[in-house]
C-alpha positions as a printed NumPy array, in Angstrom:
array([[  22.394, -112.279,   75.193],
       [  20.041, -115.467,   74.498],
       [  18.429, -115.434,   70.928],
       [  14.625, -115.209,   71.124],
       [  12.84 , -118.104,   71.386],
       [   8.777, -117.693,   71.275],
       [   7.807, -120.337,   74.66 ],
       [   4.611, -121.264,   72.666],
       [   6.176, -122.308,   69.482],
       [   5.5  , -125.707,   69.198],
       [   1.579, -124.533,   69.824],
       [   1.909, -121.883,   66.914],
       [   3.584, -125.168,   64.787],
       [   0.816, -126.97 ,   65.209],
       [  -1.878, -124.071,   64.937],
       [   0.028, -123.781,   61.538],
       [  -0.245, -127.556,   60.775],
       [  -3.719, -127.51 ,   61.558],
       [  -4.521, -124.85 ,   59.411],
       [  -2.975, -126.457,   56.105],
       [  -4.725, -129.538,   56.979],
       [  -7.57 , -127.835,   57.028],
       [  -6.931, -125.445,   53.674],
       [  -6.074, -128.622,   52.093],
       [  -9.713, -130.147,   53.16 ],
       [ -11.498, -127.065,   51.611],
       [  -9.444, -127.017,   48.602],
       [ -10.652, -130.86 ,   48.116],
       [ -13.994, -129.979,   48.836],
       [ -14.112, -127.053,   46.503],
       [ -12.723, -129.015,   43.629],
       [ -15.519, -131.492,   44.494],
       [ -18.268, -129.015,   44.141],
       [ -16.908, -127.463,   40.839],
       [ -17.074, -130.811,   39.401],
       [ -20.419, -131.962,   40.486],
       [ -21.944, -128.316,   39.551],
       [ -20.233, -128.76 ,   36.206],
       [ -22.114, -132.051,   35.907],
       [ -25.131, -130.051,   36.76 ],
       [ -24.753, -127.827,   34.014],
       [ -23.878, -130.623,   31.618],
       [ -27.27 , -132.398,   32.572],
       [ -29.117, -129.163,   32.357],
       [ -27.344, -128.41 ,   28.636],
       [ -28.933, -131.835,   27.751],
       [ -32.197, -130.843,   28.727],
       [ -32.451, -127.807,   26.767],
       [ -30.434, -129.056,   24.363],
       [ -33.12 , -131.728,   23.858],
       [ -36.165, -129.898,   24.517],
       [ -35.557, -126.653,   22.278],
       [ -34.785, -129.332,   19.096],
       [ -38.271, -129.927,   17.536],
       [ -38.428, -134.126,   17.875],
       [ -38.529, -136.153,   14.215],
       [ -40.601, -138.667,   15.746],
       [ -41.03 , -141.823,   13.33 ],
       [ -44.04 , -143.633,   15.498],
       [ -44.854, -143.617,   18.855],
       [ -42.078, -145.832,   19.887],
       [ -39.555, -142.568,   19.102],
       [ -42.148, -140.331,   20.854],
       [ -42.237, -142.174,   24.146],
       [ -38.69 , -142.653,   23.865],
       [ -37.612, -138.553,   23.28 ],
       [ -40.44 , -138.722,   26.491],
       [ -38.588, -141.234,   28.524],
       [ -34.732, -139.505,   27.654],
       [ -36.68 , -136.231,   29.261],
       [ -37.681, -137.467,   31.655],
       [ -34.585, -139.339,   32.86 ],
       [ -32.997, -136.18 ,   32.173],
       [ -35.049, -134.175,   34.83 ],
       [ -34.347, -136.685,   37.452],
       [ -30.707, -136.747,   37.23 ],
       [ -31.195, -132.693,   37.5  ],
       [ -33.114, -132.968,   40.275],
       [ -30.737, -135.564,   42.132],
       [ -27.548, -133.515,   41.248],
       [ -28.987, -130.531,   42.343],
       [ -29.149, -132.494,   45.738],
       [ -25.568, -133.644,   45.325],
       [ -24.315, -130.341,   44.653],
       [ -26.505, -128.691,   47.589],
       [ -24.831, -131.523,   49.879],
       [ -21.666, -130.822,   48.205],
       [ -22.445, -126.888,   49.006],
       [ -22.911, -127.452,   52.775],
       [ -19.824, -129.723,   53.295],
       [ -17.693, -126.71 ,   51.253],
       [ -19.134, -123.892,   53.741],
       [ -18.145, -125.921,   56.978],
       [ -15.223, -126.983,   55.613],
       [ -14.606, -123.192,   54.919],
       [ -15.35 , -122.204,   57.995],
       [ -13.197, -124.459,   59.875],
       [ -10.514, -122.885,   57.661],
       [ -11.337, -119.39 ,   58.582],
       [ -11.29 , -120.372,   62.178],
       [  -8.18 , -122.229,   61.994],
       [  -6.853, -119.328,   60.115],
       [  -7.812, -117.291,   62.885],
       [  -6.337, -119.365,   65.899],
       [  -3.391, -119.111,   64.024],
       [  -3.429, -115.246,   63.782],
       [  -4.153, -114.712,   67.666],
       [  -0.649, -116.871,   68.036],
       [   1.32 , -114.882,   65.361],
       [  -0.091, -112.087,   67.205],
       [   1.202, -113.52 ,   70.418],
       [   4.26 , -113.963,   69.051],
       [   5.067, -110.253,   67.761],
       [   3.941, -109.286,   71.262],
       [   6.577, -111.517,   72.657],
       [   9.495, -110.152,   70.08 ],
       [   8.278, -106.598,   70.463],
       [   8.804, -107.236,   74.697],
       [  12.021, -109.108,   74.022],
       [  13.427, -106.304,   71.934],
       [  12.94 , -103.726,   74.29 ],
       [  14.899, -105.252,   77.057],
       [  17.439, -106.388,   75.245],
       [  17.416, -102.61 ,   74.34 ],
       [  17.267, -101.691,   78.178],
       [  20.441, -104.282,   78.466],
       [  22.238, -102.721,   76.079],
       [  21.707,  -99.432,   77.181],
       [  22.183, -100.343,   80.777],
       [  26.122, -101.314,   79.496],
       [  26.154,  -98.475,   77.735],
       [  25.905,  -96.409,   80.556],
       [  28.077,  -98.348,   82.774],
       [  31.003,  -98.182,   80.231],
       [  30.328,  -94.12 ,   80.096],
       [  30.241,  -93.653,   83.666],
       [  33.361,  -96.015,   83.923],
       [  34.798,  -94.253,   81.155],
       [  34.262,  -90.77 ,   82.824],
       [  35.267,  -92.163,   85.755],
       [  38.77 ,  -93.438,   84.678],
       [  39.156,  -90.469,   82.896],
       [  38.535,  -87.857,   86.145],
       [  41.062,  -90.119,   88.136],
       [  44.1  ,  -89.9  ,   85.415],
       [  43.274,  -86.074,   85.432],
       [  42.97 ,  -85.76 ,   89.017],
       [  40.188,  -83.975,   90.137]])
C-alpha cells in the first residue's frame, strides 16, 4: 500500500514558512520595544536622579543651566514615550499577525491529522479485507482436502 502523503502539503509548508517569518518579525519588534522602553527608563532615572539632588548652584549661570538639563530631560521623556507607544502598536500587530499565522497553520495541522486518521482506517479496512480473504481461502482449502 502507498505511504501517506497529505495532498495539501506544500500549502501547510508554506503556512509553516509564513508563520516563522512572521515569529521572527515579532521577535524583532519586541527586542525593539525592550530597548527603547529601557531608554525610557534611563531618561526617566535622569530626571529623578537630577531633580531629587538638591542643586549647588554657584550663580545663575549653574541655575539656568540645572533648568535647561531639566528641561531637555522632560522632552526626550516625552518624545520616547511617543517612540515607545509607536514601538507598542507596531509589537501588537506584529503579534497579532503571528497569532493568526499561528492559527492558519493549526487549521492545516488539523487538516492533516484528519487526513492520517481517514488514511489509517482504510488501510485498516484493506488489511482486514485480506485478512478475511486469506481465512475464507484458508477454510476453504482446508474443507476441500477434508472432503466435505
Amino acid at each position: 500500500m502507498e505511504k501517506f502523503a497529505f495532498r495539501l502539503q506544500k500549502v501547510l509548508d508554506h503556512r509553516m514558512t509564513v508563520e516563522d517569518i512572521k515569529k521572527r518579525a515579532f521577535v524583532k519588534s519586541r527586542l525593539k520595544y525592550l530597548k527603547e522602553e529601557k531608554n525610557l527608563k534611563c531618561f526617566k532615572d535622569k530626571f529623578s536622579e537630577h531633580i531629587a539632588k538638591p542643586v549647588k548652584s554657584t550663580g545663575i549661570v549653574q541655575y539656568i543651566a540645572n533648568f535647561n538639563y531639566i528641561s531637555l530631560l522632560k522632552e526626550r521623556i516625552d518624545e520616547q514615550e511617543k517612540v515607545v507607544k509607536l514601538i507598542e502598536d507596531e509589537m501588537n500587530i506584529k503579534r497579532k499577525e503571528m497569532e493568526d499565522s499561528k492559527k492558519d497553520r493549526k487549521v492545516m495541522d488539523k487538516l492533516k491529522e484528519k487526513a492520517k486518521f481517514q488514511y489509517d482506517i482504510s488501510v485498516d479496512r484493506v488489511e482486514q479485507k485480506q485478512n478475511d480473504e486469506f481465512g475464507l481461502y484458508s477454510y476453504m482449502k482446508a474443507d476441500k482436502f477434508e472432503g466435505r
